[in-house]
């Protein structure tokens, strides 16, 4: 699909950057003139993916999180969130709602479920010891 | 992000303002749990009217307080949830165990 516009950001996996990253992606998405609820969905999905990188991929260490956002032909918003953290051994299990490896940190295990339901398309690629890449797409309604 | 906590008879009222995510939940959790354990309220009322953003970390936050209140023999009620966070709440199924009241002026 033809890329109409693109932006990239990279930042350390510190929790203070959760709000920065979702706001940065939402600012870019505004170029598509989304409805408030569509923009809210994007912010929430980004927040979930970035929080996963911080809590699970890097855990006690700090690594780099890279986000690429694109506006694709057909009013489609594309987001890729990439880390070089520990990786997910069992993606199928990780995608199950309420499954979490960090219940003691009050993780609800709903991150991927939220991404899946707030966006149109979700892909998770991961390799243990190498990292995880989450890609999401959402069609923005034309007004 | 801020949390305003006050005791009203047997109920503890916590009004949360701003964005509720993994980063902000951590500090609020410590502050609120200290009050819950110290004052031992019958009911914890979480007022979400001024919450401008919430992801699933907010669900973890509510669940955590629910567990603590239950251990102490109390209950949790979430009130005034704005439209933009109702969707996250719906996915979690929290409304099956906790009373959730939406903002009065919102219809969805």
Coordinates of N, CA, C and O in Angstrom, one line a residue, chain B residues 1 6 22-23 28 32 34-35 42-44 47-49 52-53 59 87 90-91 103:
Chain B
X1 N -1.4 14.4 36.5 CA -2.2 13.4 37.3 C -2.2 13.7 38.8 O -1.1 14.0 39.3
X6 N -10.6 12.0 50.3 CA -11.2 12.5 51.6 C -12.2 11.5 52.1 O -12.7 10.7 51.3
X22 N 0.2 3.3 33.2 CA 1.2 2.5 34.0 C 2.1 3.4 34.8 O 2.3 3.1 36.0
X23 N 2.5 4.5 34.3 CA 3.4 5.5 34.9 C 2.7 6.2 36.1 O 3.2 6.2 37.2
X28 N -0.1 6.7 42.5 CA -1.4 6.9 43.1 C -1.8 5.7 43.9 O -2.4 5.8 44.9
X32 N -3.0 5.9 47.7 CA -4.4 5.5 48.1 C -4.4 4.3 49.0 O -5.2 4.3 50.0
X34 N -2.3 3.5 51.3 CA -1.9 4.0 52.6 C -3.2 4.5 53.3 O -3.4 4.1 54.5
X35 N -4.0 5.2 52.6 CA -5.2 5.7 53.2 C -6.2 4.6 53.5 O -6.9 4.6 54.5
X42 N -15.6 1.6 54.7 CA -16.5 0.5 54.3 C -16.6 0.5 52.8 O -16.7 -0.6 52.2
X43 N -16.5 1.7 52.2 CA -16.6 1.8 50.7 C -15.6 2.7 50.2 O -15.3 3.8 50.7
X44 N -15.0 2.3 49.0 CA -14.1 3.2 48.3 C -14.8 3.7 47.1 O -15.2 2.8 46.2
X47 N -13.8 8.3 41.9 CA -14.5 9.3 41.0 C -13.6 9.6 39.8 O -12.5 10.1 39.9
X48 N -14.1 9.1 38.6 CA -13.3 9.2 37.4 C -13.7 10.4 36.5 O -13.3 10.5 35.4
X49 N -14.5 11.3 37.0 CA -15.0 12.4 36.2 C -13.9 13.2 35.5 O -14.1 13.7 34.4
X52 N -8.8 12.0 31.9 CA -8.9 12.3 30.5 C -8.4 11.2 29.6 O -8.7 11.2 28.4
X53 N -7.7 10.3 30.2 CA -7.2 9.1 29.5 C -7.0 7.9 30.4 O -6.6 8.1 31.5
X59 N -7.3 -0.5 34.5 CA -8.1 -1.7 34.9 C -7.3 -2.4 36.0 O -7.9 -2.8 37.0
X87 N -15.0 2.3 27.0 CA -14.7 1.2 26.1 C -13.7 0.3 26.7 O -13.8 -1.0 26.6
X90 N -15.4 -1.8 29.4 CA -16.2 -2.8 28.8 C -15.4 -4.0 28.5 O -15.9 -5.1 28.8
X91 N -14.3 -3.9 27.9 CA -13.5 -5.0 27.5 C -13.0 -5.8 28.7 O -13.0 -7.0 28.7
X103 N -20.9 9.0 33.6 CA -21.2 10.4 33.7 C -22.7 10.6 33.4 O -23.2 10.0 32.4

